[in-house]
Amino acid sequence: MRTYEVRTYGCQMNVHDSERLRGLLEDAGYVRAPEGDQADVVVFNTCAVRENADNKLYGNLGHLAPVKAKNPGMQIAVGGCLAQKDKASITKKAPWVDVVFGTHNIGSLPVLLERARVQKESQVEILESLEVFPSTLPTRRESPYSAWVSISVGCNNTCTFCIVPALRGREKDRRPGDVLAEVEALVAEGVLEVTLLGQNVNSYGVEFGDRYAFGKLLRACGTIDGLERVRFTSPHPRDFTADVIEAMAETPNVMPSLHMPLQSGSDRILKSMRRSYRRDRYLKIIEDVRTAMPDAAITTDIIVGFPGETEEDFQGTLDVVRQARFAGAFTFQYSKRPGTPAESMEEQVPRHVVQDRYERLVALQDEMAWEENKKIVGRSLEVLVAEGEGRKDAATHRLSGRARDNRLVHFALPEGVEAPRPGDLATVEVTYGAPHHLVADVFGSVRRTRAGDAWEAAQGQPASTPGVMLGMPTIGAQPLEPAVGGCQVG
Ligand code: SF4
């Protein structure tokens, strides 16, 4: 049996697609290569957001050339946003690549690999619009108890720093019935947490003419037995409506955590980014969310150094950060992105100025996050136990997990207490608030869940120490490779 490895870069949409790529390959008879082994098929699921995304890909392909020369049966495939953008130029630059496929036809991978093998010729197949919804393809999920559920692909916005609309096309929405059927099937398999995924979840329903579809979808998720946690990414401030806030506040299994990209606190820069909202509207949404859910944790994305940004504009961003009191933020130094309108804008900000602003922003945001975390000391939290070790110190061995507001919690287990399994829910009391995580050294109780059973079954062995789960833009630990500003899907 031929083995495979999928290497994933970029945003959650790519993490979701990579689960489909693994599902497709396993359905076609491939098996996952054991960690560290050289796989027969290496698939790159690329991101086009970073300025040096190209160099990174060609660097990796360069490393594989001699490996493939020694293993003629080996195959290399390149997919994702960079493949959608660069198309056949990838096989021109790296003729040892066997397959290039795009964001609209990930389902074609197994057939293209076979065709390349039989015809001993590289296969390049890029479609300009979606072939089938990736959600309809077989999947191999990373986590037995947490899942991504795509509700839409593509985006109708035109933010000037973003390449997504050019590479993933205009927004296409899945029918609510299909989304809910997938969620019910996942819960039946033991999943207790789902993350609804879209470039802009707030415009969900635009394609079938229902602008309140997203709020209704959240409420419908509230009726699914066994579904304990519903999250979503990413909302867009322009389309964020009151019915969504009400649905979040009134649906018990919708989590009080919101990742809402700000990008800039200057109206002049927001206009230049073509973000279609202004800072006061953004702050009003934050205020309304906090009125409806006082304990909600709000995180964001911010870009510093966007072309034309002055010190005054930057002070506008710092001011919003002070007012919004984010629990966490992805902060990005603007860098030119090939193929975006901002690439050719005048007044590109000098690197040293961008670096200085970046450091000042991070320092302020860390201070805010720390103050917010300190307020949680003494509170009892329900934690979804994750895989892997928690934060250890000389005296204490800890496990880790996510609170309902998605904060990262490291919690201690008293002597003699059986370790909860990943997927179980533990109740703990917070004893310390750190800048990017919470510590809970007062242990309460464990609720064993079907998700914990699913994890145990997936291990095929009795409960062992848990591991780290890939998840939402997290408060504390960083996911795979944060995309650069925007397109953190959204
Ligand atoms: S930043 Fe987000 S909302 Fe804007 S174009 Fe990109 S994907 Fe769409």
GROMACS .gro file of C-alpha atoms and ligand atoms in nm:
model
  498
    1MET     CA    1   0.000   0.000   0.000
    2ARG     CA    2   0.133   0.343  -0.089
    3THR     CA    3   0.174   0.587   0.195
    4TYR     CA    4   0.090   0.957   0.192
    5GLU     CA    5   0.165   1.277   0.383
    6VAL     CA    6  -0.034   1.602   0.363
    7ARG     CA    7   0.152   1.921   0.458
    8THR     CA    8  -0.089   2.206   0.545
    9TYR     CA    9  -0.013   2.580   0.535
   10GLY     CA   10  -0.232   2.881   0.616
   11CYS     CA   11  -0.585   2.915   0.748
   12GLN     CA   12  -0.858   2.695   0.892
   13MET     CA   13  -1.012   2.656   0.547
   14ASN     CA   14  -0.691   2.477   0.445
   15VAL     CA   15  -0.698   2.266   0.763
   16HIS     CA   16  -1.054   2.164   0.669
   17ASP     CA   17  -0.953   2.090   0.308
   18SER     CA   18  -0.653   1.883   0.422
   19GLU     CA   19  -0.889   1.661   0.623
   20ARG     CA   20  -1.071   1.602   0.290
   21LEU     CA   21  -0.745   1.533   0.105
   22ARG     CA   22  -0.659   1.264   0.364
   23GLY     CA   23  -1.009   1.120   0.334
   24LEU     CA   24  -0.982   1.104  -0.047
   25LEU     CA   25  -0.640   0.936  -0.038
   26GLU     CA   26  -0.745   0.678   0.222
   27ASP     CA   27  -1.060   0.603   0.025
   28ALA     CA   28  -0.834   0.547  -0.276
   29GLY     CA   29  -0.632   0.291  -0.079
   30TYR     CA   30  -0.339   0.500   0.045
   31VAL     CA   31  -0.236   0.485   0.412
   32ARG     CA   32  -0.093   0.766   0.622
   33ALA     CA   33   0.287   0.745   0.647
   34PRO     CA   34   0.405   0.693   1.004
   35GLU     CA   35   0.552   1.009   1.161
   36GLY     CA   36   0.908   1.062   1.029
   37ASP     CA   37   0.885   0.804   0.749
   38GLN     CA   38   0.931   0.919   0.389
   39ALA     CA   39   0.590   0.898   0.224
   40ASP     CA   40   0.531   0.765  -0.129
   41VAL     CA   41   0.302   1.062  -0.199
   42VAL     CA   42   0.366   1.409  -0.052
   43VAL     CA   43   0.085   1.665  -0.090
   44PHE     CA   44   0.139   2.036  -0.022
   45ASN     CA   45  -0.183   2.224   0.064
   46THR     CA   46  -0.049   2.575   0.016
   47CYS     CA   47  -0.131   2.928   0.131
   48ALA     CA   48  -0.075   3.233  -0.090
   49VAL     CA   49  -0.110   3.500   0.178
   50ARG     CA   50   0.246   3.537   0.296
   51GLU     CA   51   0.486   3.747   0.089
   52ASN     CA   52   0.741   3.462   0.087
   53ALA     CA   53   0.484   3.183   0.048
   54ASP     CA   54   0.635   3.108  -0.296
   55ASN     CA   55   0.993   3.084  -0.164
   56LYS     CA   56   0.874   2.854   0.112
   57LEU     CA   57   0.703   2.617  -0.133
   58TYR     CA   58   0.991   2.606  -0.383
   59GLY     CA   59   1.234   2.561  -0.095
   60ASN     CA   60   1.040   2.254   0.022
   61LEU     CA   61   1.008   2.120  -0.333
   62GLY     CA   62   1.382   2.168  -0.379
   63HIS     CA   63   1.451   1.953  -0.072
   64LEU     CA   64   1.233   1.675  -0.214
   65ALA     CA   65   1.396   1.665  -0.560
   66PRO     CA   66   1.693   1.445  -0.455
   67VAL     CA   67   1.463   1.226  -0.242
   68LYS     CA   68   1.240   1.164  -0.543
   69ALA     CA   69   1.544   1.102  -0.765
   70LYS     CA   70   1.632   0.812  -0.531
   71ASN     CA   71   1.264   0.688  -0.519
   72PRO     CA   72   1.128   0.706  -0.875
   73GLY     CA   73   0.785   0.577  -0.763
   74MET     CA   74   0.744   0.873  -0.531
   75GLN     CA   75   0.491   1.140  -0.627
   76ILE     CA   76   0.459   1.508  -0.529
   77ALA     CA   77   0.135   1.706  -0.554
   78VAL     CA   78   0.077   2.079  -0.496
   79GLY     CA   79  -0.270   2.216  -0.417
   80GLY     CA   80  -0.428   2.509  -0.232
   81CYS     CA   81  -0.422   2.883  -0.296
   82LEU     CA   82  -0.068   2.908  -0.436
   83ALA     CA   83  -0.145   2.631  -0.688
   84GLN     CA   84  -0.469   2.811  -0.783
   85LYS     CA   85  -0.264   3.130  -0.837
   86ASP     CA   86   0.050   2.994  -1.006
   87LYS     CA   87  -0.103   2.700  -1.199
   88ALA     CA   88   0.138   2.540  -1.455
   89SER     CA   89   0.427   2.769  -1.365
   90ILE     CA   90   0.480   2.536  -1.066
   91THR     CA   91   0.575   2.241  -1.289
   92LYS     CA   92   0.787   2.476  -1.502
   93LYS     CA   93   0.985   2.585  -1.196
   94ALA     CA   94   0.980   2.234  -1.039
   95PRO     CA   95   0.938   1.975  -1.317
   96TRP     CA   96   0.966   1.692  -1.061
   97VAL     CA   97   0.616   1.785  -0.935
   98ASP     CA   98   0.362   1.528  -1.061
   99VAL     CA   99   0.028   1.699  -0.991
  100VAL     CA  100  -0.098   2.057  -0.951
  101PHE     CA  101  -0.462   2.098  -0.847
  102GLY     CA  102  -0.659   2.402  -0.730
  103THR     CA  103  -0.891   2.513  -0.452
  104HIS     CA  104  -1.201   2.431  -0.662
  105ASN     CA  105  -1.119   2.068  -0.746
  106ILE     CA  106  -0.952   1.902  -0.448
  107GLY     CA  107  -1.167   1.595  -0.525
  108SER     CA  108  -0.958   1.530  -0.838
  109LEU     CA  109  -0.636   1.448  -0.650
  110PRO     CA  110  -0.650   1.064  -0.656
  111VAL     CA  111  -0.740   1.052  -1.028
  112LEU     CA  112  -0.468   1.304  -1.119
  113LEU     CA  113  -0.207   1.104  -0.923
  114GLU     CA  114  -0.310   0.787  -1.106
  115ARG     CA  115  -0.307   0.961  -1.445
  116ALA     CA  116   0.040   1.107  -1.378
  117ARG     CA  117   0.166   0.761  -1.277
  118VAL     CA  118   0.026   0.582  -1.581
  119GLN     CA  119   0.112   0.853  -1.834
  120LYS     CA  120   0.448   0.935  -1.666
  121GLU     CA  121   0.363   1.302  -1.720
  122SER     CA  122   0.279   1.590  -1.484
  123GLN     CA  123  -0.090   1.671  -1.455
  124VAL     CA  124  -0.207   2.031  -1.401
  125GLU     CA  125  -0.581   2.079  -1.345
  126ILE     CA  126  -0.711   2.415  -1.217
  127LEU     CA  127  -1.081   2.508  -1.231
  128GLU     CA  128  -1.210   2.866  -1.212
  129SER     CA  129  -1.518   2.773  -1.012
  130LEU     CA  130  -1.614   2.517  -0.751
  131GLU     CA  131  -1.656   2.158  -0.877
  132VAL     CA  132  -1.818   2.005  -0.567
  133PHE     CA  133  -1.851   2.135  -0.212
  134PRO     CA  134  -1.546   1.999  -0.027
  135SER     CA  135  -1.780   1.905   0.259
  136THR     CA  136  -1.931   1.632   0.042
  137LEU     CA  137  -1.592   1.458   0.008
  138PRO     CA  138  -1.466   1.180   0.240
  139THR     CA  139  -1.273   1.310   0.541
  140ARG     CA  140  -1.008   1.206   0.793
  141ARG     CA  141  -1.039   1.445   1.086
  142GLU     CA  142  -0.746   1.537   1.312
  143SER     CA  143  -0.956   1.527   1.628
  144PRO     CA  144  -1.211   1.261   1.731
  145TYR     CA  145  -1.409   1.509   1.942
  146SER     CA  146  -1.379   1.842   1.757
  147ALA     CA  147  -1.464   1.913   1.391
  148TRP     CA  148  -1.464   2.184   1.126
  149VAL     CA  149  -1.789   2.221   0.933
  150SER     CA  150  -1.771   2.444   0.626
  151ILE     CA  151  -2.090   2.646   0.567
  152SER     CA  152  -1.962   2.845   0.269
  153VAL     CA  153  -1.656   2.888   0.048
  154GLY     CA  154  -1.529   3.197  -0.131
  155CYS     CA  155  -1.593   3.561  -0.048
  156ASN     CA  156  -1.786   3.853  -0.205
  157ASN     CA  157  -1.578   4.118  -0.031
  158THR     CA  158  -1.282   4.290  -0.194
  159CYS     CA  159  -1.045   4.385   0.089
  160THR     CA  160  -0.745   4.540  -0.085
  161PHE     CA  161  -0.486   4.333   0.104
  162CYS     CA  162  -0.654   3.999   0.042
  163ILE     CA  163  -0.604   3.740  -0.231
  164VAL     CA  164  -0.888   3.508  -0.123
  165PRO     CA  165  -1.164   3.628  -0.360
  166ALA     CA  166  -0.924   3.585  -0.654
  167LEU     CA  167  -0.832   3.230  -0.550
  168ARG     CA  168  -1.145   3.092  -0.385
  169GLY     CA  169  -1.402   3.280  -0.596
  170ARG     CA  170  -1.732   3.439  -0.498
  171GLU     CA  171  -1.924   3.311  -0.198
  172LYS     CA  172  -2.109   2.982  -0.234
  173ASP     CA  173  -2.335   2.876   0.053
  174ARG     CA  174  -2.425   2.523   0.159
  175ARG     CA  175  -2.792   2.460   0.229
  176PRO     CA  176  -2.871   2.470   0.603
  177GLY     CA  177  -3.011   2.117   0.581
  178ASP     CA  178  -2.679   1.983   0.448
  179VAL     CA  179  -2.484   2.162   0.720
  180LEU     CA  180  -2.711   2.033   0.997
  181ALA     CA  181  -2.705   1.680   0.856
  182GLU     CA  182  -2.324   1.684   0.866
  183VAL     CA  183  -2.328   1.816   1.224
  184GLU     CA  184  -2.573   1.544   1.334
  185ALA     CA  185  -2.357   1.277   1.168
  186LEU     CA  186  -2.048   1.411   1.346
  187VAL     CA  187  -2.224   1.410   1.685
  188ALA     CA  188  -2.329   1.051   1.621
  189GLU     CA  189  -1.957   0.970   1.579
  190GLY     CA  190  -1.878   1.123   1.919
  191VAL     CA  191  -1.791   1.482   1.823
  192LEU     CA  192  -1.905   1.734   2.085
  193GLU     CA  193  -1.755   2.055   1.944
  194VAL     CA  194  -1.802   2.190   1.591
  195THR     CA  195  -1.662   2.507   1.436
  196LEU     CA  196  -1.873   2.653   1.155
  197LEU     CA  197  -1.632   2.776   0.891
  198GLY     CA  198  -1.657   3.042   0.621
  199GLN     CA  199  -1.454   3.336   0.490
  200ASN     CA  200  -1.739   3.556   0.610
  201VAL     CA  201  -1.998   3.358   0.807
  202ASN     CA  202  -2.222   3.666   0.853
  203SER     CA  203  -2.309   3.683   0.486
  204TYR     CA  204  -2.413   3.316   0.495
  205GLY     CA  205  -2.744   3.282   0.312
  206VAL     CA  206  -2.676   3.562   0.064
  207GLU     CA  207  -2.671   3.301  -0.212
  208PHE     CA  208  -3.017   3.164  -0.130
  209GLY     CA  209  -3.164   3.501  -0.034
  210ASP     CA  210  -3.192   3.472   0.346
  211ARG     CA  211  -2.983   3.737   0.525
  212TYR     CA  212  -3.078   3.599   0.867
  213ALA     CA  213  -2.970   3.246   0.777
  214PHE     CA  214  -2.661   3.246   1.001
  215GLY     CA  215  -2.849   3.336   1.319
  216LYS     CA  216  -3.106   3.066   1.233
  217LEU     CA  217  -2.829   2.813   1.175
  218LEU     CA  218  -2.681   2.882   1.519
  219ARG     CA  219  -3.022   2.833   1.679
  220ALA     CA  220  -3.076   2.510   1.482
  221CYS     CA  221  -2.743   2.380   1.616
  222GLY     CA  222  -2.889   2.442   1.960
  223THR     CA  223  -3.146   2.167   1.903
  224ILE     CA  224  -2.891   1.892   1.830
  225ASP     CA  225  -2.860   1.650   2.124
  226GLY     CA  226  -2.504   1.573   2.230
  227LEU     CA  227  -2.359   1.883   2.062
  228GLU     CA  228  -2.199   2.064   2.356
  229ARG     CA  229  -2.003   2.340   2.186
  230VAL     CA  230  -2.063   2.546   1.871
  231ARG     CA  231  -1.803   2.796   1.750
  232PHE     CA  232  -1.764   2.986   1.422
  233THR     CA  233  -1.500   3.169   1.216
  234SER     CA  234  -1.487   3.428   1.076
  235PRO     CA  235  -1.753   3.693   1.113
  236HIS     CA  236  -1.726   4.025   0.930
  237PRO     CA  237  -1.812   4.348   1.117
  238ARG     CA  238  -1.993   4.494   0.816
  239ASP     CA  239  -2.251   4.211   0.811
  240PHE     CA  240  -2.266   4.139   1.185
  241THR     CA  241  -2.635   4.174   1.275
  242ALA     CA  242  -2.823   4.184   1.607
  243ASP     CA  243  -2.999   3.852   1.537
  244VAL     CA  244  -2.660   3.676   1.550
  245ILE     CA  245  -2.581   3.827   1.892
  246GLU     CA  246  -2.926   3.719   2.018
  247ALA     CA  247  -2.878   3.369   1.877
  248MET     CA  248  -2.538   3.345   2.050
  249ALA     CA  249  -2.679   3.467   2.383
  250GLU     CA  250  -2.997   3.256   2.372
  251THR     CA  251  -2.853   2.924   2.242
  252PRO     CA  252  -2.677   2.743   2.532
  253ASN     CA  253  -2.434   2.539   2.322
  254VAL     CA  254  -2.312   2.840   2.120
  255MET     CA  255  -1.990   2.942   2.294
  256PRO     CA  256  -1.932   3.295   2.433
  257SER     CA  257  -1.624   3.351   2.215
  258LEU     CA  258  -1.597   3.568   1.908
  259HIS     CA  259  -1.303   3.614   1.671
  260MET     CA  260  -1.379   3.933   1.481
  261PRO     CA  261  -1.104   4.088   1.264
  262LEU     CA  262  -1.059   4.462   1.317
  263GLN     CA  263  -0.754   4.505   1.091
  264SER     CA  264  -0.718   4.878   1.173
  265GLY     CA  265  -0.860   5.132   1.419
  266SER     CA  266  -0.829   5.417   1.168
  267ASP     CA  267  -1.133   5.496   0.952
  268ARG     CA  268  -0.900   5.635   0.683
  269ILE     CA  269  -0.708   5.306   0.666
  270LEU     CA  270  -1.026   5.094   0.690
  271LYS     CA  271  -1.150   5.287   0.385
  272SER     CA  272  -0.821   5.219   0.203
  273MET     CA  273  -0.849   4.850   0.298
  274ARG     CA  274  -1.205   4.851   0.160
  275ARG     CA  275  -1.333   4.694   0.485
  276SER     CA  276  -1.678   4.863   0.453
  277TYR     CA  277  -1.715   4.944   0.823
  278ARG     CA  278  -1.570   5.211   1.047
  279ARG     CA  279  -1.426   5.193   1.402
  280ASP     CA  280  -1.740   5.318   1.579
  281ARG     CA  281  -1.952   5.046   1.423
  282TYR     CA  282  -1.689   4.789   1.525
  283LEU     CA  283  -1.686   4.915   1.885
  284LYS     CA  284  -2.067   4.921   1.893
  285ILE     CA  285  -2.079   4.552   1.799
  286ILE     CA  286  -1.829   4.473   2.077
  287GLU     CA  287  -2.043   4.669   2.321
  288ASP     CA  288  -2.363   4.489   2.211
  289VAL     CA  289  -2.194   4.149   2.238
  290ARG     CA  290  -2.074   4.232   2.590
  291THR     CA  291  -2.418   4.356   2.692
  292ALA     CA  292  -2.572   4.028   2.578
  293MET     CA  293  -2.282   3.806   2.701
  294PRO     CA  294  -2.076   3.985   2.969
  295ASP     CA  295  -1.825   3.697   2.991
  296ALA     CA  296  -1.768   3.665   2.617
  297ALA     CA  297  -1.401   3.648   2.509
  298ILE     CA  298  -1.334   3.854   2.196
  299THR     CA  299  -1.025   3.809   1.981
  300THR     CA  300  -0.922   3.979   1.661
  301ASP     CA  301  -0.679   4.026   1.369
  302ILE     CA  302  -0.487   4.352   1.325
  303ILE     CA  303  -0.254   4.462   1.046
  304VAL     CA  304   0.008   4.731   1.118
  305GLY     CA  305   0.196   4.921   0.851
  306PHE     CA  306  -0.073   4.914   0.581
  307PRO     CA  307   0.027   5.149   0.295
  308GLY     CA  308  -0.031   5.512   0.391
  309GLU     CA  309  -0.066   5.440   0.765
  310THR     CA  310   0.049   5.743   0.970
  311GLU     CA  311   0.137   5.755   1.340
  312GLU     CA  312  -0.204   5.913   1.395
  313ASP     CA  313  -0.375   5.620   1.218
  314PHE     CA  314  -0.175   5.379   1.431
  315GLN     CA  315  -0.279   5.565   1.747
  316GLY     CA  316  -0.636   5.500   1.630
  317THR     CA  317  -0.563   5.126   1.634
  318LEU     CA  318  -0.409   5.143   1.982
  319ASP     CA  319  -0.713   5.336   2.103
  320VAL     CA  320  -0.955   5.066   1.979
  321VAL     CA  321  -0.739   4.798   2.143
  322ARG     CA  322  -0.763   4.987   2.474
  323GLN     CA  323  -1.142   5.018   2.442
  324ALA     CA  324  -1.215   4.668   2.308
  325ARG     CA  325  -1.003   4.483   2.568
  326PHE     CA  326  -0.944   4.182   2.344
  327ALA     CA  327  -0.868   3.849   2.511
  328GLY     CA  328  -0.618   3.785   2.232
  329ALA     CA  329  -0.514   3.911   1.890
  330PHE     CA  330  -0.331   3.798   1.579
  331THR     CA  331  -0.111   4.091   1.493
  332PHE     CA  332   0.050   4.114   1.151
  333GLN     CA  333   0.311   4.334   0.993
  334TYR     CA  334   0.173   4.434   0.654
  335SER     CA  335   0.372   4.287   0.365
  336LYS     CA  336   0.304   4.319  -0.006
  337ARG     CA  337   0.092   4.038  -0.145
  338PRO     CA  338   0.134   3.962  -0.511
  339GLY     CA  339  -0.194   4.001  -0.697
  340THR     CA  340  -0.369   4.229  -0.445
  341PRO     CA  341  -0.468   4.595  -0.506
  342ALA     CA  342  -0.263   4.708  -0.203
  343GLU     CA  343   0.054   4.571  -0.364
  344SER     CA  344   0.076   4.870  -0.599
  345MET     CA  345  -0.038   5.132  -0.349
  346GLU     CA  346   0.179   5.438  -0.286
  347GLU     CA  347   0.326   5.523   0.057
  348GLN     CA  348   0.443   5.174   0.150
  349VAL     CA  349   0.553   5.214   0.516
  350PRO     CA  350   0.929   5.162   0.585
  351ARG     CA  351   1.010   4.827   0.753
  352HIS     CA  352   1.165   4.977   1.066
  353VAL     CA  353   0.853   5.188   1.124
  354VAL     CA  354   0.629   4.882   1.078
  355GLN     CA  355   0.848   4.682   1.318
  356ASP     CA  356   0.834   4.957   1.582
  357ARG     CA  357   0.454   4.987   1.559
  358TYR     CA  358   0.420   4.609   1.568
  359GLU     CA  359   0.617   4.588   1.892
  360ARG     CA  360   0.415   4.867   2.053
  361LEU     CA  361   0.087   4.704   1.950
  362VAL     CA  362   0.189   4.359   2.080
  363ALA     CA  363   0.303   4.509   2.411
  364LEU     CA  364  -0.029   4.689   2.461
  365GLN     CA  365  -0.238   4.389   2.353
  366ASP     CA  366  -0.047   4.156   2.588
  367GLU     CA  367  -0.108   4.401   2.873
  368MET     CA  368  -0.482   4.407   2.796
  369ALA     CA  369  -0.504   4.027   2.765
  370TRP     CA  370  -0.322   3.982   3.095
  371GLU     CA  371  -0.552   4.223   3.278
  372GLU     CA  372  -0.855   4.039   3.138
  373ASN     CA  373  -0.713   3.699   3.241
  374LYS     CA  374  -0.640   3.819   3.595
  375LYS     CA  375  -1.013   3.902   3.635
  376ILE     CA  376  -1.095   3.532   3.590
  377VAL     CA  377  -0.898   3.413   3.895
  378GLY     CA  378  -1.134   3.240   4.139
  379ARG     CA  379  -1.389   3.148   3.871
  380SER     CA  380  -1.490   2.788   3.805
  381LEU     CA  381  -1.459   2.687   3.440
  382GLU     CA  382  -1.569   2.391   3.228
  383VAL     CA  383  -1.270   2.276   3.020
  384LEU     CA  384  -1.278   2.054   2.712
  385VAL     CA  385  -0.973   1.838   2.777
  386ALA     CA  386  -0.719   1.843   2.494
  387GLU     CA  387  -0.454   1.591   2.394
  388GLY     CA  388  -0.096   1.630   2.519
  389GLU     CA  389   0.079   1.770   2.819
  390GLY     CA  390  -0.026   2.093   2.988
  391ARG     CA  391   0.211   2.356   3.126
  392LYS     CA  392   0.438   2.196   3.381
  393ASP     CA  393   0.646   2.361   3.649
  394ALA     CA  394   0.885   2.214   3.902
  395ALA     CA  395   0.611   2.100   4.139
  396THR     CA  396   0.304   2.049   3.925
  397HIS     CA  397   0.212   1.827   3.634
  398ARG     CA  398  -0.079   1.978   3.441
  399LEU     CA  399  -0.316   1.889   3.161
  400SER     CA  400  -0.466   2.143   2.925
  401GLY     CA  401  -0.787   2.228   2.746
  402ARG     CA  402  -1.022   2.501   2.629
  403ALA     CA  403  -1.274   2.686   2.838
  404ARG     CA  404  -1.613   2.772   2.689
  405ASP     CA  405  -1.476   3.117   2.590
  406ASN     CA  406  -1.188   2.934   2.418
  407ARG     CA  407  -0.926   3.047   2.666
  408LEU     CA  408  -0.636   2.803   2.709
  409VAL     CA  409  -0.641   2.648   3.058
  410HIS     CA  410  -0.366   2.439   3.219
  411PHE     CA  411  -0.510   2.248   3.513
  412ALA     CA  412  -0.355   2.029   3.782
  413LEU     CA  413  -0.478   1.688   3.887
  414PRO     CA  414  -0.470   1.599   4.257
  415GLU     CA  415  -0.278   1.283   4.357
  416GLY     CA  416  -0.480   0.967   4.293
  417VAL     CA  417  -0.740   1.125   4.062
  418GLU     CA  418  -0.772   0.939   3.731
  419ALA     CA  419  -0.672   1.159   3.438
  420PRO     CA  420  -0.969   1.272   3.227
  421ARG     CA  421  -0.947   1.166   2.861
  422PRO     CA  422  -0.924   1.410   2.570
  423GLY     CA  423  -1.280   1.497   2.483
  424ASP     CA  424  -1.399   1.470   2.846
  425LEU     CA  425  -1.517   1.784   3.029
  426ALA     CA  426  -1.345   1.886   3.352
  427THR     CA  427  -1.456   2.155   3.596
  428VAL     CA  428  -1.167   2.345   3.752
  429GLU     CA  429  -1.109   2.668   3.946
  430VAL     CA  430  -0.872   2.931   3.808
  431THR     CA  431  -0.586   3.016   4.044
  432TYR     CA  432  -0.365   3.231   3.818
  433GLY     CA  433  -0.415   3.446   3.507
  434ALA     CA  434  -0.111   3.463   3.277
  435PRO     CA  435  -0.088   3.685   2.965
  436HIS     CA  436  -0.179   3.404   2.723
  437HIS     CA  437  -0.331   3.129   2.937
  438LEU     CA  438  -0.500   3.046   3.266
  439VAL     CA  439  -0.377   2.811   3.539
  440ALA     CA  440  -0.632   2.618   3.746
  441ASP     CA  441  -0.477   2.429   4.035
  442VAL     CA  442  -0.809   2.360   4.210
  443PHE     CA  443  -0.963   2.052   4.055
  444GLY     CA  444  -1.338   2.001   4.066
  445SER     CA  445  -1.486   1.710   3.874
  446VAL     CA  446  -1.484   1.525   3.542
  447ARG     CA  447  -1.775   1.450   3.314
  448ARG     CA  448  -1.682   1.157   3.092
  449THR     CA  449  -1.831   1.213   2.747
  450ARG     CA  450  -1.900   1.015   2.432
  451ALA     CA  451  -1.624   1.228   2.280
  452GLY     CA  452  -1.386   1.089   2.542
  453ASP     CA  453  -1.508   0.739   2.451
  454ALA     CA  454  -1.447   0.826   2.082
  455TRP     CA  455  -1.093   0.938   2.163
  456GLU     CA  456  -1.031   0.620   2.366
  457ALA     CA  457  -1.169   0.410   2.079
  458ALA     CA  458  -0.946   0.598   1.837
  459GLN     CA  459  -0.647   0.506   2.054
  460GLY     CA  460  -0.768   0.153   2.079
  461GLN     CA  461  -0.619   0.147   2.427
  462PRO     CA  462  -0.725   0.257   2.774
  463ALA     CA  463  -0.704   0.630   2.867
  464SER     CA  464  -0.350   0.777   2.855
  465THR     CA  465  -0.219   1.129   2.897
  466PRO     CA  466  -0.397   1.374   2.655
  467GLY     CA  467  -0.235   1.586   2.355
  468VAL     CA  468  -0.272   1.941   2.199
  469MET     CA  469  -0.568   1.995   1.962
  470LEU     CA  470  -0.556   2.210   1.653
  471GLY     CA  471  -0.836   2.455   1.686
  472MET     CA  472  -0.976   2.800   1.650
  473PRO     CA  473  -0.757   3.112   1.655
  474THR     CA  474  -0.664   3.038   2.015
  475ILE     CA  475  -0.613   3.264   2.310
  476GLY     CA  476  -0.253   3.168   2.406
  477ALA     CA  477  -0.108   2.881   2.203
  478GLN     CA  478  -0.067   2.959   1.826
  479PRO     CA  479  -0.234   2.734   1.562
  480LEU     CA  480  -0.041   2.600   1.259
  481GLU     CA  481   0.082   2.910   1.083
  482PRO     CA  482  -0.118   3.227   1.132
  483ALA     CA  483  -0.210   3.370   0.793
  484VAL     CA  484  -0.092   3.730   0.752
  485GLY     CA  485  -0.383   3.969   0.835
  486GLY     CA  486  -0.717   3.900   0.679
  487CYS     CA  487  -0.789   3.560   0.547
  488GLN     CA  488  -0.771   3.423   0.894
  489VAL     CA  489  -1.076   3.324   0.696
  490GLY     CA  490  -1.236   3.663   0.728
  491SF4     S1  491  -1.003   3.958   0.421
  491SF4    FE1  492  -1.171   3.818   0.452
  491SF4     S2  493  -1.355   3.939   0.402
  491SF4    FE2  494  -1.181   4.044   0.311
  491SF4     S3  495  -1.169   3.965   0.102
  491SF4    FE3  496  -1.032   3.841   0.232
  491SF4     S4  497  -1.154   3.664   0.293
  491SF4    FE4  498  -1.297   3.823   0.219
   0.00000   0.00000   0.00000
